[in-house]
XYZ file of C-alpha atoms in Angstrom:
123
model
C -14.701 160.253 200.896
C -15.653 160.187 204.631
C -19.137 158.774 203.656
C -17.717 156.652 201.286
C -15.367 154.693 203.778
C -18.200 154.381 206.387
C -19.733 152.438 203.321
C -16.799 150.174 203.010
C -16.586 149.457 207.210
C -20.304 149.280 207.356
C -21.057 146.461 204.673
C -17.424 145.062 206.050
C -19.368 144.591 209.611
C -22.141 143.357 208.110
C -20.966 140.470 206.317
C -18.692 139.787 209.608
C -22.059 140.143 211.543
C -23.370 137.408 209.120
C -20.656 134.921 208.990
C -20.983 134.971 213.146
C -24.375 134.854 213.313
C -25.053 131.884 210.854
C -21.830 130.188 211.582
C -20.747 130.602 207.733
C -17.408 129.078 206.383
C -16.534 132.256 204.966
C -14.216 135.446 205.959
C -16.670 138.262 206.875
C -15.033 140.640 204.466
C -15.978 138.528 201.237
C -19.763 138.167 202.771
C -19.024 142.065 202.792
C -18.108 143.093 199.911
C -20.915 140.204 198.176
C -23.620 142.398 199.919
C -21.867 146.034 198.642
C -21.912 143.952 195.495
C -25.669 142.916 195.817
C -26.139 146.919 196.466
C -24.694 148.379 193.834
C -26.510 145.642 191.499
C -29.860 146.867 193.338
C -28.754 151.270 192.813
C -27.742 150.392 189.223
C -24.864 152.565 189.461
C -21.561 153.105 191.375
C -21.961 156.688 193.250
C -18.644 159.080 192.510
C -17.680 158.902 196.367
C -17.309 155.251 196.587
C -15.337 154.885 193.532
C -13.180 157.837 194.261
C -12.305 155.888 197.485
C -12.089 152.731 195.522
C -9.589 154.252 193.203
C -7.637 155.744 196.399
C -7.549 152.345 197.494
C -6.358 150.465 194.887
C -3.738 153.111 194.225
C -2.244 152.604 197.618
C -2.817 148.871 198.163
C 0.751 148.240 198.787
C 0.535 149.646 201.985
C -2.038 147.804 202.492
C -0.220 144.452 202.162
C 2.575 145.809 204.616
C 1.054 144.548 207.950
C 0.796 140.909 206.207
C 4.234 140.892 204.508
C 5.589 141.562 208.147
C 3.156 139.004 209.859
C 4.369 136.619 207.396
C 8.246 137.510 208.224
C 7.829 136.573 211.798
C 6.829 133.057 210.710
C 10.145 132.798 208.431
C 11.260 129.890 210.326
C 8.176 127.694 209.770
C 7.890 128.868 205.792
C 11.914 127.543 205.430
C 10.717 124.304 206.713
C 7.487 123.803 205.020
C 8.059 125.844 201.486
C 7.010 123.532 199.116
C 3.368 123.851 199.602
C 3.195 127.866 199.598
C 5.421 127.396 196.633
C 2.531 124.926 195.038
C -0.429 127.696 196.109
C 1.552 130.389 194.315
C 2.226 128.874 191.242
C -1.259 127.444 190.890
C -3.121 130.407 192.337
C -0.767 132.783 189.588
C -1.833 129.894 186.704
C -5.349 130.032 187.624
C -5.371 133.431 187.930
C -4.279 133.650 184.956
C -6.167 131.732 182.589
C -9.619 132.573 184.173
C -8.375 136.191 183.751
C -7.913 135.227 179.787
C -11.121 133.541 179.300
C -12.787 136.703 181.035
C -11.404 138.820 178.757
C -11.941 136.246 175.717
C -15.731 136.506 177.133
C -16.003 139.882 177.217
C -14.185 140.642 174.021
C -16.894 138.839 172.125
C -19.614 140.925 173.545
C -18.623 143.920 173.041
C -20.291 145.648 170.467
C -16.797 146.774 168.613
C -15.714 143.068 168.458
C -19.389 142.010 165.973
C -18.257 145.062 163.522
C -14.691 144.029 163.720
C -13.417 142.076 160.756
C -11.422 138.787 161.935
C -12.727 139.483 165.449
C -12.591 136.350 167.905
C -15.264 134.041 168.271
């Protein structure tokens, strides 16, 4: 797991390296976690350590989030004055989120090898 989360901070420093040094528009972590992307793509497989951690991770993302939710808190006055447009980015970020998560799944349902022997599959 050690090895694993020296993975994550490395290709994390990286991409931050990268978005400094070519003055990209982008947060480090995404450039990050596109070149851990570009990595795995290159092994061809996801070693049992990283997704171990991954699934660590995910399971405790709430605490995670708990830093933000409080950074956001101390900002409380500014958000009751100006609500409407985080109320905009969270309704269309949740619709938008939703409906390309839907088409994914539409997508992927119709190449799955189940869904050709399926009678009255989608198409």
């Amino acid at each position: 797991m050690l090895y694993a989360l020296a993975a994550l901070f490395a290709f994390q420093l990286a991409g931050e390296a990268l978005v400094h040094a070519l003055a990209l528009p982008l947060p480090g972590a995404l450039v990050g976690t596109l070149l851990l992307l570009t990595a795995l793509l290159w092994l061809g497989r996801l070693p049992v350590a990283l997704e171990q951690t991954a699934l660590t991770l995910l399971q405790n993302m709430m605490l995670l989030f708990i830093p933000t939710i409080a950074g956001v808190m101390l900002h409380f006055d500014r958000i009751a004055r100006e609500w409407q447009p985080f109320v905009v980015a969270g309704v269309a970020g949740a619709a938008i989120t939703y409906v390309v998560t839907a088409l994914t799944f539409r997508w992927m349902l119709a190449r799955s090898p189940a869904a050709a022997t399926t009678p009255g599959a989608p198409t």
